[in-house]
Coordinates of C-alpha atoms and ligand atoms in Angstrom, one line a residue:
M1 CA 17.4 11.9 -20.0
T2 CA 17.3 15.6 -19.6
Q3 CA 15.1 17.5 -17.2
T4 CA 13.2 20.1 -18.9
N5 CA 11.2 21.4 -16.0
S6 CA 11.7 21.6 -12.3
P7 CA 8.7 21.2 -9.9
T8 CA 8.6 23.0 -6.8
H9 CA 6.8 21.8 -3.6
S10 CA 3.9 23.8 -2.1
P11 CA 2.7 22.2 1.0
T12 CA -0.9 22.6 1.9
N13 CA -0.6 22.6 5.7
T14 CA -3.7 24.3 6.4
I15 CA -6.8 22.6 7.8
D16 CA -10.2 24.2 7.9
P17 CA -12.1 23.5 11.0
C18 CA -13.8 20.2 10.0
T19 CA -15.7 17.2 11.5
L20 CA -14.3 13.7 10.8
V21 CA -17.2 11.2 10.6
L22 CA -15.9 7.8 11.1
F23 CA -18.2 5.0 9.8
G24 CA -17.5 1.6 11.2
A25 CA -16.1 3.0 14.2
S26 CA -16.2 0.0 16.5
G27 CA -14.3 -2.1 13.9
N28 CA -10.7 -3.1 14.0
L29 CA -9.3 -0.4 11.8
A30 CA -10.8 2.4 13.5
R31 CA -9.8 0.9 17.0
V32 CA -6.4 0.1 16.1
K33 CA -5.2 2.7 13.5
L34 CA -7.8 5.7 13.1
I35 CA -8.7 6.7 16.5
P36 CA -5.2 6.2 18.0
G37 CA -3.6 7.9 15.0
L38 CA -5.7 10.9 15.5
F39 CA -4.9 10.9 19.2
R40 CA -1.4 11.1 18.2
L41 CA -2.0 13.9 15.7
D42 CA -3.6 15.8 18.4
S43 CA -0.8 15.2 21.0
I44 CA 1.8 16.6 18.5
G45 CA -0.5 19.6 17.7
R46 CA -1.5 18.6 14.2
L47 CA -5.3 18.9 14.8
P48 CA -7.1 22.4 14.2
A49 CA -8.6 23.3 17.5
E50 CA -12.1 23.0 16.2
L51 CA -12.0 19.7 14.8
K52 CA -14.5 17.0 16.0
I53 CA -14.8 13.3 15.7
L54 CA -18.3 11.7 15.2
S55 CA -17.9 8.1 15.3
V56 CA -20.8 6.2 13.8
G57 CA -21.6 2.6 14.6
R58 CA -24.4 0.2 14.4
Q59 CA -24.8 -0.2 18.3
L60 CA -26.6 2.1 20.7
V61 CA -23.7 3.4 23.0
D62 CA -24.1 6.3 25.1
L63 CA -21.4 9.2 24.9
D64 CA -19.8 8.2 28.5
A65 CA -19.3 4.6 27.3
W66 CA -17.7 5.6 23.9
R67 CA -15.3 7.8 25.5
A68 CA -14.5 5.2 28.1
D69 CA -14.1 2.9 25.1
I70 CA -11.8 5.3 23.3
K71 CA -9.7 5.3 26.3
T72 CA -9.4 1.4 26.2
M73 CA -8.3 1.8 22.6
L74 CA -5.4 4.3 23.5
D75 CA -4.6 2.2 26.6
A76 CA -4.2 -0.8 24.2
K77 CA -2.1 1.1 21.9
F78 CA 0.1 3.3 23.9
K79 CA 1.3 0.8 26.5
K80 CA 3.9 3.4 28.0
G81 CA 1.1 5.8 28.7
Y82 CA 0.2 9.2 27.3
D83 CA -0.1 12.8 28.3
A84 CA -3.3 13.5 30.5
A85 CA -4.0 16.9 29.2
A86 CA -3.6 15.7 25.6
F87 CA -6.0 12.9 26.5
E88 CA -8.5 15.3 28.1
R89 CA -8.4 17.5 24.9
F90 CA -8.9 14.6 22.6
I91 CA -11.7 13.0 24.3
A92 CA -13.6 16.2 24.4
R93 CA -13.5 16.3 20.6
N94 CA -15.1 12.8 20.3
F95 CA -19.0 12.2 19.9
Y96 CA -20.8 8.9 18.8
H97 CA -24.1 8.5 16.8
A98 CA -25.7 5.1 16.4
N99 CA -26.9 4.3 12.9
P100 CA -28.8 1.0 13.3
P101 CA -29.2 -0.7 10.0
T102 CA -32.9 -1.2 10.8
D103 CA -33.6 2.4 11.1
A104 CA -34.9 3.9 7.8
D105 CA -34.3 7.5 9.2
A106 CA -31.0 6.7 10.3
F107 CA -29.2 9.3 7.8
T108 CA -31.9 11.9 8.6
K109 CA -30.9 11.5 12.2
L110 CA -27.3 11.8 11.4
K111 CA -27.9 14.8 9.4
N112 CA -29.7 16.4 12.4
T113 CA -26.9 15.4 14.8
L114 CA -24.3 16.9 12.6
S115 CA -26.6 20.3 11.8
D116 CA -25.5 21.3 15.5
E117 CA -23.0 24.0 14.4
T118 CA -22.3 24.6 18.2
I119 CA -20.5 21.3 18.2
F120 CA -19.7 20.2 14.7
P121 CA -17.6 22.4 12.2
Q122 CA -19.6 22.0 8.8
N123 CA -16.9 20.8 6.6
F124 CA -17.3 17.1 7.0
A125 CA -14.9 14.4 6.0
Y126 CA -16.6 10.8 5.9
F127 CA -14.1 7.7 6.5
L128 CA -16.0 4.8 5.3
S129 CA -14.3 2.0 7.3
V130 CA -17.1 -0.4 6.4
R131 CA -17.6 -3.6 4.5
P132 CA -16.8 -2.8 0.7
V133 CA -20.4 -3.8 -0.2
D134 CA -21.5 -1.0 2.1
F135 CA -19.4 1.9 0.3
A136 CA -22.0 2.7 -2.4
P137 CA -25.1 2.4 -0.2
V138 CA -23.5 4.7 2.3
V139 CA -22.6 7.3 -0.1
E140 CA -26.1 7.1 -1.6
S141 CA -27.7 7.5 2.0
L142 CA -25.5 10.3 2.6
A143 CA -26.3 12.0 -0.6
N144 CA -30.2 11.3 -0.2
V145 CA -30.2 13.7 3.0
G146 CA -28.1 16.1 1.4
L147 CA -24.8 15.5 3.2
T148 CA -22.4 15.1 0.1
Q149 CA -23.5 18.5 -1.4
E150 CA -20.6 21.1 -1.4
E151 CA -22.0 24.7 -1.4
Q152 CA -20.4 26.6 1.6
Y153 CA -18.6 23.9 3.0
W154 CA -16.5 20.9 1.6
R155 CA -17.5 17.1 1.8
R156 CA -15.0 14.5 1.4
V157 CA -15.4 10.7 1.5
V158 CA -12.6 8.1 2.0
I159 CA -13.1 4.7 0.5
E160 CA -11.0 2.1 1.9
K161 CA -9.3 -0.7 0.1
P162 CA -10.3 -2.6 -2.0
F163 CA -12.0 -0.3 -4.5
G164 CA -13.8 -3.3 -6.3
T165 CA -12.7 -6.8 -6.7
D166 CA -12.2 -6.6 -10.4
L167 CA -12.3 -4.0 -13.1
A168 CA -16.2 -4.5 -13.7
S169 CA -16.8 -4.0 -10.0
A170 CA -14.7 -1.3 -9.7
K171 CA -16.3 0.6 -12.5
E172 CA -19.9 -0.2 -11.0
L173 CA -18.7 1.1 -7.7
Q174 CA -17.4 4.3 -9.5
G175 CA -20.5 4.7 -11.3
A176 CA -22.5 4.6 -8.2
I177 CA -20.6 7.0 -6.1
T178 CA -20.0 9.4 -8.9
K179 CA -23.6 10.0 -9.1
H180 CA -23.2 12.0 -5.9
L181 CA -19.7 13.1 -5.6
K182 CA -17.0 14.8 -8.0
E183 CA -13.5 13.0 -8.3
S184 CA -12.1 15.8 -5.9
Q185 CA -14.3 14.6 -3.2
I186 CA -13.3 11.0 -3.3
Y187 CA -10.1 9.7 -1.4
R188 CA -9.5 6.2 -2.3
I189 CA -7.0 4.5 0.0
D190 CA -3.8 2.5 -0.5
H191 CA -2.3 2.8 2.7
Y192 CA 1.3 2.2 1.4
L193 CA 1.0 5.6 -0.1
G194 CA 1.0 7.1 3.4
K195 CA 4.3 5.4 4.3
S196 CA 7.3 7.8 4.6
A197 CA 9.6 5.2 2.8
L198 CA 7.2 5.2 -0.4
Q199 CA 6.8 8.8 -0.5
N200 CA 10.8 8.8 -0.4
I201 CA 11.0 7.0 -3.7
L202 CA 9.9 10.2 -5.6
L203 CA 12.1 12.3 -3.7
Q204 CA 15.2 10.3 -3.8
R205 CA 14.8 9.7 -7.3
F206 CA 14.4 13.3 -8.3
T207 CA 16.1 15.5 -5.9
N208 CA 19.4 13.8 -6.6
T209 CA 21.3 14.5 -10.0
I210 CA 23.1 11.2 -9.9
L211 CA 20.3 8.7 -10.1
E212 CA 18.2 10.2 -12.8
P213 CA 20.7 9.7 -15.6
I214 CA 21.2 5.9 -15.0
W215 CA 17.4 5.4 -14.2
N216 CA 16.5 3.9 -17.9
N217 CA 17.0 0.9 -20.1
Q218 CA 20.4 2.0 -21.1
Y219 CA 21.8 1.1 -17.6
I220 CA 19.4 -1.1 -16.0
D221 CA 19.0 -4.8 -16.6
H222 CA 15.9 -5.4 -14.7
V223 CA 14.1 -4.2 -11.7
Q224 CA 12.7 -6.3 -8.8
I225 CA 10.1 -5.0 -6.5
T226 CA 9.4 -7.3 -3.7
N227 CA 7.0 -7.5 -0.6
T228 CA 7.4 -10.7 1.4
E229 CA 5.8 -11.6 5.0
T230 CA 6.6 -14.2 7.4
L231 CA 2.8 -14.0 8.6
G232 CA 0.4 -16.4 7.2
V233 CA -3.3 -15.6 6.5
G234 CA -4.0 -16.0 10.2
E235 CA -7.7 -15.6 10.9
R236 CA -8.4 -14.0 7.6
T237 CA -9.2 -17.1 5.8
T238 CA -12.6 -16.3 4.2
F239 CA -11.2 -13.0 3.1
Y240 CA -8.1 -14.3 1.7
D241 CA -9.7 -17.3 -0.3
T242 CA -11.7 -15.1 -2.1
T243 CA -8.8 -12.6 -2.8
G244 CA -5.4 -14.0 -3.1
A245 CA -2.0 -12.5 -3.3
L246 CA -2.7 -10.8 -6.6
R247 CA -5.7 -8.8 -5.8
D248 CA -4.5 -8.4 -2.1
M249 CA -1.1 -6.8 -2.8
I250 CA -0.2 -6.6 -6.4
Q251 CA -3.4 -5.0 -7.4
S252 CA -2.5 -2.3 -4.9
H253 CA 0.5 -1.6 -2.9
I254 CA 3.0 -3.3 -5.4
L255 CA 1.7 -1.6 -8.6
Q256 CA 1.8 1.7 -6.6
T257 CA 5.5 1.0 -5.5
L258 CA 6.3 0.2 -9.3
A259 CA 4.4 3.4 -10.5
L260 CA 6.6 5.6 -8.1
T261 CA 9.7 3.7 -9.2
A262 CA 9.1 4.0 -12.8
M263 CA 7.2 7.5 -13.4
E264 CA 8.5 10.3 -15.0
L265 CA 9.3 13.4 -13.2
P266 CA 5.7 15.0 -12.5
K267 CA 5.1 18.5 -13.9
D268 CA 4.9 19.6 -10.3
L269 CA 4.4 18.2 -6.9
S270 CA 0.5 18.9 -6.7
P271 CA -1.9 16.1 -6.3
D272 CA -2.7 16.4 -9.9
G273 CA 0.9 16.5 -11.1
V274 CA 1.8 13.4 -9.0
R275 CA -1.3 11.5 -9.9
A276 CA -1.0 12.3 -13.7
A277 CA 2.5 10.9 -13.8
K278 CA 1.7 7.6 -12.0
I279 CA -1.5 7.2 -14.2
K280 CA 0.5 7.4 -17.3
V281 CA 3.2 5.1 -16.4
L282 CA 0.5 2.6 -15.2
E283 CA -1.3 2.8 -18.3
Q284 CA 1.7 2.3 -20.4
I285 CA 2.3 -1.3 -18.7
R286 CA 2.0 -4.0 -21.4
P287 CA -1.1 -6.2 -20.9
I288 CA 0.0 -9.7 -19.7
P289 CA -0.4 -12.0 -22.6
V290 CA -2.8 -14.6 -21.1
N291 CA -2.1 -17.2 -23.8
E292 CA 1.5 -17.2 -22.5
L293 CA 0.7 -16.9 -18.9
S294 CA 3.1 -19.4 -17.5
K295 CA 6.2 -17.4 -18.8
H296 CA 4.9 -14.1 -17.2
A297 CA 3.3 -15.0 -14.0
F298 CA 3.7 -17.7 -11.3
R299 CA 1.6 -18.7 -8.2
A300 CA 2.1 -20.8 -5.4
Q301 CA 0.6 -21.8 -1.8
Y302 CA 2.6 -22.3 1.5
A303 CA 2.7 -25.7 3.0
A304 CA 3.6 -26.4 6.6
G305 CA 6.8 -25.4 7.5
D306 CA 9.2 -23.5 10.1
I307 CA 8.9 -19.8 10.5
K308 CA 11.7 -17.9 12.4
N309 CA 10.3 -15.3 14.8
A310 CA 11.5 -11.9 15.2
D311 CA 13.0 -13.1 18.6
G312 CA 15.1 -15.8 16.8
T313 CA 12.9 -18.8 17.9
T314 CA 11.4 -21.1 15.4
E315 CA 7.8 -22.0 15.1
T316 CA 6.2 -24.9 12.9
V317 CA 3.2 -23.4 11.3
P318 CA 0.2 -25.1 9.2
G319 CA -0.3 -24.8 5.5
Y320 CA -2.5 -22.6 3.7
L321 CA -4.8 -25.5 2.8
E322 CA -4.8 -26.8 6.4
E323 CA -5.8 -23.4 7.6
I324 CA -8.6 -23.2 5.1
A325 CA -9.9 -26.7 6.3
R326 CA -9.7 -25.5 10.0
D327 CA -12.0 -22.8 9.2
N328 CA -14.3 -24.8 7.2
N329 CA -15.4 -27.2 10.0
G330 CA -12.2 -29.5 9.2
E331 CA -13.4 -30.2 5.7
K332 CA -10.8 -30.1 2.9
V333 CA -11.1 -27.3 0.2
A334 CA -9.3 -27.7 -3.1
S335 CA -8.5 -24.0 -3.0
V336 CA -6.1 -22.7 -5.8
V337 CA -5.8 -19.3 -4.2
E338 CA -2.2 -18.0 -4.2
T339 CA -0.3 -17.0 -1.3
Y340 CA 2.7 -16.4 -3.5
A341 CA 2.2 -14.4 -6.6
A342 CA 5.2 -13.2 -9.0
M343 CA 4.7 -11.5 -12.4
K344 CA 6.8 -9.9 -15.3
L345 CA 6.0 -6.7 -16.7
F346 CA 7.1 -4.4 -19.4
I347 CA 6.5 -0.7 -19.8
D348 CA 6.1 0.6 -23.3
N349 CA 7.7 3.9 -23.2
P350 CA 11.3 5.0 -24.1
R351 CA 12.8 4.8 -20.8
W352 CA 11.9 1.4 -20.0
Q353 CA 11.5 -0.4 -23.4
G354 CA 12.9 -4.0 -23.0
V355 CA 13.4 -3.8 -19.1
P356 CA 11.7 -6.5 -17.1
F357 CA 10.0 -5.2 -14.0
Y358 CA 9.6 -8.4 -11.8
I359 CA 7.3 -8.1 -8.8
R360 CA 6.4 -10.8 -6.4
T361 CA 4.7 -10.9 -3.0
A362 CA 4.1 -13.7 -0.5
K363 CA 3.0 -14.9 2.8
R364 CA 4.9 -17.0 4.8
L365 CA 8.4 -16.5 3.0
H366 CA 11.7 -16.8 4.8
E367 CA 11.8 -13.1 5.9
A368 CA 9.5 -9.9 6.0
D369 CA 10.9 -7.3 3.5
T370 CA 9.7 -4.7 1.2
R371 CA 12.3 -3.6 -1.3
I372 CA 13.1 -2.3 -4.8
A373 CA 16.2 -3.9 -6.1
I374 CA 17.6 -2.6 -9.3
R375 CA 20.2 -4.7 -11.2
F376 CA 22.4 -2.8 -13.5
K377 CA 23.9 -4.0 -17.0
K378 CA 27.3 -5.7 -17.2
A379 CA 30.1 -3.4 -16.8
P380 CA 32.4 -2.5 -19.9
L381 CA 35.5 -4.2 -18.2
Q382 CA 35.3 -7.7 -16.7
V383 CA 38.0 -8.6 -14.3
N384 CA 36.8 -11.7 -12.8
N385 CA 33.3 -12.2 -14.2
Q386 CA 32.2 -9.9 -11.5
D387 CA 28.7 -9.4 -10.0
Q388 CA 26.7 -6.6 -11.9
N389 CA 25.8 -3.4 -9.7
W390 CA 22.5 -3.5 -7.5
L391 CA 20.8 -0.6 -6.1
I392 CA 18.5 -1.3 -3.4
I393 CA 15.9 0.7 -1.7
G394 CA 14.7 -0.9 1.4
I395 CA 11.2 0.0 2.3
Q396 CA 10.4 -2.0 5.4
P397 CA 11.7 -3.0 7.7
R398 CA 14.7 -0.9 7.1
E399 CA 14.4 2.1 5.2
C400 CA 17.6 2.4 3.3
I401 CA 19.5 2.9 0.2
K402 CA 22.3 0.5 -0.8
M403 CA 24.6 0.4 -3.9
E404 CA 26.7 -2.6 -4.6
I405 CA 29.8 -1.8 -6.6
Q406 CA 33.1 -3.6 -7.5
S407 CA 36.1 -2.8 -5.8
K408 CA 39.7 -4.2 -5.9
I409 CA 40.9 -6.6 -3.3
P410 CA 44.0 -5.1 -1.9
G411 CA 46.9 -7.2 -2.6
L412 CA 49.2 -8.2 -5.4
D413 CA 46.4 -9.5 -7.7
I414 CA 43.9 -7.9 -10.2
K415 CA 40.7 -8.9 -8.7
T416 CA 37.6 -7.3 -7.3
R417 CA 35.1 -7.9 -4.9
T418 CA 31.5 -6.5 -4.2
I419 CA 31.2 -4.0 -1.5
Q420 CA 28.1 -2.3 -0.4
L421 CA 27.5 1.3 0.3
D422 CA 24.8 1.3 2.9
A423 CA 22.8 4.6 4.1
A424 CA 20.0 4.7 6.3
N425 CA 16.9 6.7 5.0
R426 CA 15.8 6.7 8.6
L427 CA 17.7 7.9 11.7
P428 CA 16.9 6.6 15.1
E429 CA 15.7 10.0 16.3
D430 CA 13.4 10.5 13.3
D431 CA 9.6 10.5 13.8
T432 CA 7.7 7.3 13.4
V433 CA 4.4 8.2 11.8
D434 CA 1.9 5.6 10.9
A435 CA 0.6 5.5 7.3
Y436 CA -2.9 6.1 8.5
E437 CA -2.0 9.3 10.5
A438 CA -0.3 10.7 7.5
L439 CA -3.3 10.0 5.4
L440 CA -5.8 11.2 7.9
L441 CA -3.9 14.5 7.8
N442 CA -3.7 14.7 4.0
L443 CA -7.6 14.3 4.1
M444 CA -8.1 17.0 6.3
Q445 CA -5.6 19.3 4.3
G446 CA -7.8 18.3 1.0
D447 CA -4.2 16.9 -0.4
N448 CA -5.2 13.9 -2.5
S449 CA -1.7 13.1 -3.8
N450 CA -1.5 10.0 -1.7
Y451 CA -5.0 8.7 -2.4
L452 CA -5.7 7.0 -5.7
H453 CA -7.3 8.6 -8.6
I454 CA -9.7 6.4 -10.3
N455 CA -7.6 6.0 -13.4
E456 CA -4.9 4.4 -11.1
A457 CA -7.4 2.1 -9.6
L458 CA -8.8 1.1 -13.0
A459 CA -5.2 0.7 -14.8
Q460 CA -4.3 -1.6 -11.8
W461 CA -7.3 -3.6 -12.2
R462 CA -7.1 -3.7 -15.9
L463 CA -3.7 -5.4 -15.7
V464 CA -4.2 -8.0 -13.0
D465 CA -7.9 -8.9 -13.9
P466 CA -7.1 -11.4 -16.7
V467 CA -4.5 -13.1 -14.6
V468 CA -6.7 -13.3 -11.7
K469 CA -9.7 -14.7 -14.1
A470 CA -7.2 -17.3 -15.8
W471 CA -5.6 -18.4 -12.3
A472 CA -9.2 -19.0 -10.9
A473 CA -10.2 -21.1 -14.0
D474 CA -7.1 -23.4 -13.8
K475 CA -8.0 -26.0 -11.2
N476 CA -4.7 -27.8 -11.2
P477 CA -3.3 -28.3 -7.8
V478 CA -1.1 -25.1 -7.0
Y479 CA 2.7 -25.4 -6.5
Q480 CA 3.4 -25.7 -2.7
Y481 CA 6.4 -24.0 -0.9
P482 CA 7.3 -24.8 2.8
A483 CA 6.5 -22.0 5.0
G484 CA 9.6 -20.4 5.9
S485 CA 11.5 -21.2 2.6
S486 CA 12.7 -18.7 0.0
D487 CA 11.2 -18.3 -3.6
P488 CA 9.9 -21.6 -5.1
K489 CA 12.4 -22.7 -7.7
A490 CA 9.9 -23.1 -10.2
S491 CA 9.1 -19.4 -10.2
K492 CA 12.3 -18.7 -12.3
V493 CA 10.2 -19.4 -15.3
I494 CA 9.2 -16.0 -15.6
F495 CA 12.8 -14.7 -15.9
E496 CA 13.6 -13.3 -19.5
S497 CA 17.5 -14.4 -19.3
E498 CA 19.3 -17.3 -17.8
D499 CA 21.5 -14.9 -15.7
Q500 CA 18.4 -13.4 -13.9
F501 CA 17.6 -14.5 -10.5
W502 CA 15.7 -13.6 -7.6
R503 CA 17.6 -11.2 -5.1
Y504 CA 16.6 -12.7 -1.9
S505 CA 17.8 -10.2 0.8
I506 CA 18.9 -6.6 0.9
E507 CA 22.1 -7.7 2.5
L508 CA 25.6 -8.1 0.9
G509 CA 25.5 -11.6 -0.7
G510 CA 21.7 -11.4 -0.9
D511 CA 22.2 -12.0 -4.8
K512 CA 23.6 -15.5 -4.1
H513 CA 21.2 -18.5 -3.9
Ligands
BG6_601 C1 -2.9 -5.2 3.4 C2 -3.2 -6.7 2.8 O1 -3.4 -4.4 2.5 O2 -1.6 -4.9 3.6 C3 -2.6 -7.7 3.9 O3 -4.5 -6.9 2.9 C4 -1.2 -7.2 4.2 O4 -2.7 -9.0 3.5 C5 -1.0 -5.8 4.4 O5 -0.7 -8.1 5.2 C6 0.7 -5.4 4.5 O6 0.6 -4.2 5.1 P1 1.9 -3.6 5.9 O7 1.7 -2.2 6.0 O8 1.7 -4.5 7.2 O9 3.3 -4.0 5.0

């Protein structure tokens, strides 16, 4: 495919003086990611001098106690210690405001607190780390006291995942918040977009000449996008049993990974340019035919089994249904919620016509790995019915790019073997930036390219919704796979052709079962 335009990158590194208002400040996300992330950004000099952080919580906590609590968050996160001067600077930026749900005037009081310009810069970014049912009411309450109006200053609102629980509720949420906010004020999170490895997909594809010419249906047999975890659902049984793998991972992180893998060259690297290209490809994905669902989607649940821990030890873990029963006073629940989900998708555009995209996610599989694996078509010369080429982009834990090619086995015979060109996308000395740190910085910079546009969220729901509904309605027992095993054999039903199979690892030989 020929390139007709050549986007340039214009970074938006400036940050206006602003106040970050963290709703749900005593919740897990704020304690483990947001506050430590802001501290790290401060330590490396990326926060503007005037920035203030106003944490908002339900409890009445005085400022000294809140600042002492922040210290416990940082102590827990940075076990090796941290710089005392950086800590002093950071702690002085932090304030607390109690917003008890019983107080009808809570938001007027919040407005009064924020109106003190001697403390709080008047550009406000609200981070809603609250229950999804509270997203719309919080926006409405902010709007009712005039805190969403942009006149002299900007107002931005971050909405955590999930943006709705299906297409209808996503539209409803959108309707409710756009009564008060413009699209440019809304920052919808998918934390995978804050990962450097995901941002690299677009760059690696388009800043190299050699990849683009083969990135299409002329050369590619199929694409596999995989996210597997060895972890189970843990304590989150209530959340998970109303969510499932399709909504939890595929509707969001995996479809975003697919969009970056399949999108066309954006007209530029501006937020609008990147998001327009992603929206376009997401909207070109063919709806899944629900009348033939079993050929296009497969679900399963983990049963008890043995999991290998990172330190090499093995642990016997309970199955999903046992965990659900454990948290349901020991009573069995006939849940059909999937912990493994695989789907076959087609993209109706000239680049991808006829190329299946197999996407899958699972909890409690044999390894934790996120990758894009691309299998190329058969080579013109067949010597020993050799393997087809693979190109693999490792997202996590290894950030790498690998290419498997054929090479002659030295010696007297004409035979080839597969060798792997293997390069690290991350070097040991590179910065490790948490996805939330990157996203917080983008928020303050007013750069929403790594946040979802509403049309991305809606396209993603439109695609998975019919499958979620069909699966929920089908009460037949769900296929079980032992924890620690690789893909259930039965999942093969979604492959288009006999010679397609799951690649189960990024290592050489990872295509052999
Ligand atoms: C979350 C899901 O969005 O992403 C979790 O709710 C999942 O179920 C997590 O474990 C995975 O994120 P990461 O960054 O650890 O790959």
